[in-house]
Coordinates of C-alpha atoms in Angstrom, one line a residue:
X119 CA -0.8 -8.7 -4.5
X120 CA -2.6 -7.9 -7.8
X121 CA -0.4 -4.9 -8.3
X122 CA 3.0 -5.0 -9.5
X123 CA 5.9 -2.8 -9.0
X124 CA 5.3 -1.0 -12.0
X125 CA 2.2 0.0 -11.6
X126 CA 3.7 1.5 -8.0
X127 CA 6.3 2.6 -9.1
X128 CA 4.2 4.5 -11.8
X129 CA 2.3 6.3 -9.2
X130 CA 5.5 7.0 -6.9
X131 CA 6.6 9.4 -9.6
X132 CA 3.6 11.6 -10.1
X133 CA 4.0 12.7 -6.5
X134 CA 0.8 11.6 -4.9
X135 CA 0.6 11.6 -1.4
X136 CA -2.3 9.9 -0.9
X137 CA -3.3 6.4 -2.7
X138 CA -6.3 4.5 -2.3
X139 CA -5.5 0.8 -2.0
X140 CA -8.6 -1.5 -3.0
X141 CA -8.8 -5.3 -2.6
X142 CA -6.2 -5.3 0.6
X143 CA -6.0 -8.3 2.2
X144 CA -2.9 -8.6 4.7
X145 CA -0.4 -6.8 6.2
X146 CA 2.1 -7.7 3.5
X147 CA 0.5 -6.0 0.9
X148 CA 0.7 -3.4 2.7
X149 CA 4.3 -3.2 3.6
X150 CA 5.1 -4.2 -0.3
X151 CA 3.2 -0.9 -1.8
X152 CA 4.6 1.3 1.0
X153 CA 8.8 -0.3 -0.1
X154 CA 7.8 0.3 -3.4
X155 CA 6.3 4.3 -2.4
X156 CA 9.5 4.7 -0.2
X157 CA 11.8 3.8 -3.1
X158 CA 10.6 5.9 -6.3
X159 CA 9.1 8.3 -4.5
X160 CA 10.9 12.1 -3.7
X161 CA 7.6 12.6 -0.7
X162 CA 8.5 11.8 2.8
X163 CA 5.0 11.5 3.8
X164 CA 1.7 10.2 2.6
X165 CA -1.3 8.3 3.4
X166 CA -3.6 5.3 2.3
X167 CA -6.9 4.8 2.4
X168 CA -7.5 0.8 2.8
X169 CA -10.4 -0.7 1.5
X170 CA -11.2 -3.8 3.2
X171 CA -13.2 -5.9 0.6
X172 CA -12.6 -10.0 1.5
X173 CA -13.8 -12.5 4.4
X174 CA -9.7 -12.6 4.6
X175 CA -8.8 -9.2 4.9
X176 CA -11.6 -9.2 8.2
X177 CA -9.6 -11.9 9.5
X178 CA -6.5 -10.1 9.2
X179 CA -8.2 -6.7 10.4
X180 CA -6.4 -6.3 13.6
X181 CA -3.1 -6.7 11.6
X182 CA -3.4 -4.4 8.9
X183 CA -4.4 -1.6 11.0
X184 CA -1.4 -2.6 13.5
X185 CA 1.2 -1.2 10.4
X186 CA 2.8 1.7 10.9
X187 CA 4.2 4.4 8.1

């Protein structure tokens, strides 16, 4: 993932609940930015809006919308 914890992290603090995740292309990247939300961040809830952007991440469709918050 081209993100790094930082960068998360950095966004975790401000208290946004909703985070628009470009360039997604598996489930792990998924699961990674929403350890990194969980751990710096005081909101119990909040929401992602995937943008699906690569011939991989269509390939991988089924299981990036099978993750669960």
């Amino acid at each position: 993932i081209k993100l790094s914890e930082d960068d998360i992290k950095s966004c975790a603090k401000l208290k946004i609940n909703s985070f628009v995740l470009p360039k997604i292309e598996t489930s792990k990247d998924i699961k990674f930015i929403q350890k990194v939300i969980k751990k710096f961040s005081k909101l119990k809830n909040f929401s992602f809006l995937i943008l699906i952007e690569s011939a991989k991440a269509i390939i991988n469709l089924k299981e990036i919308c099978d993750i669960k918050g």
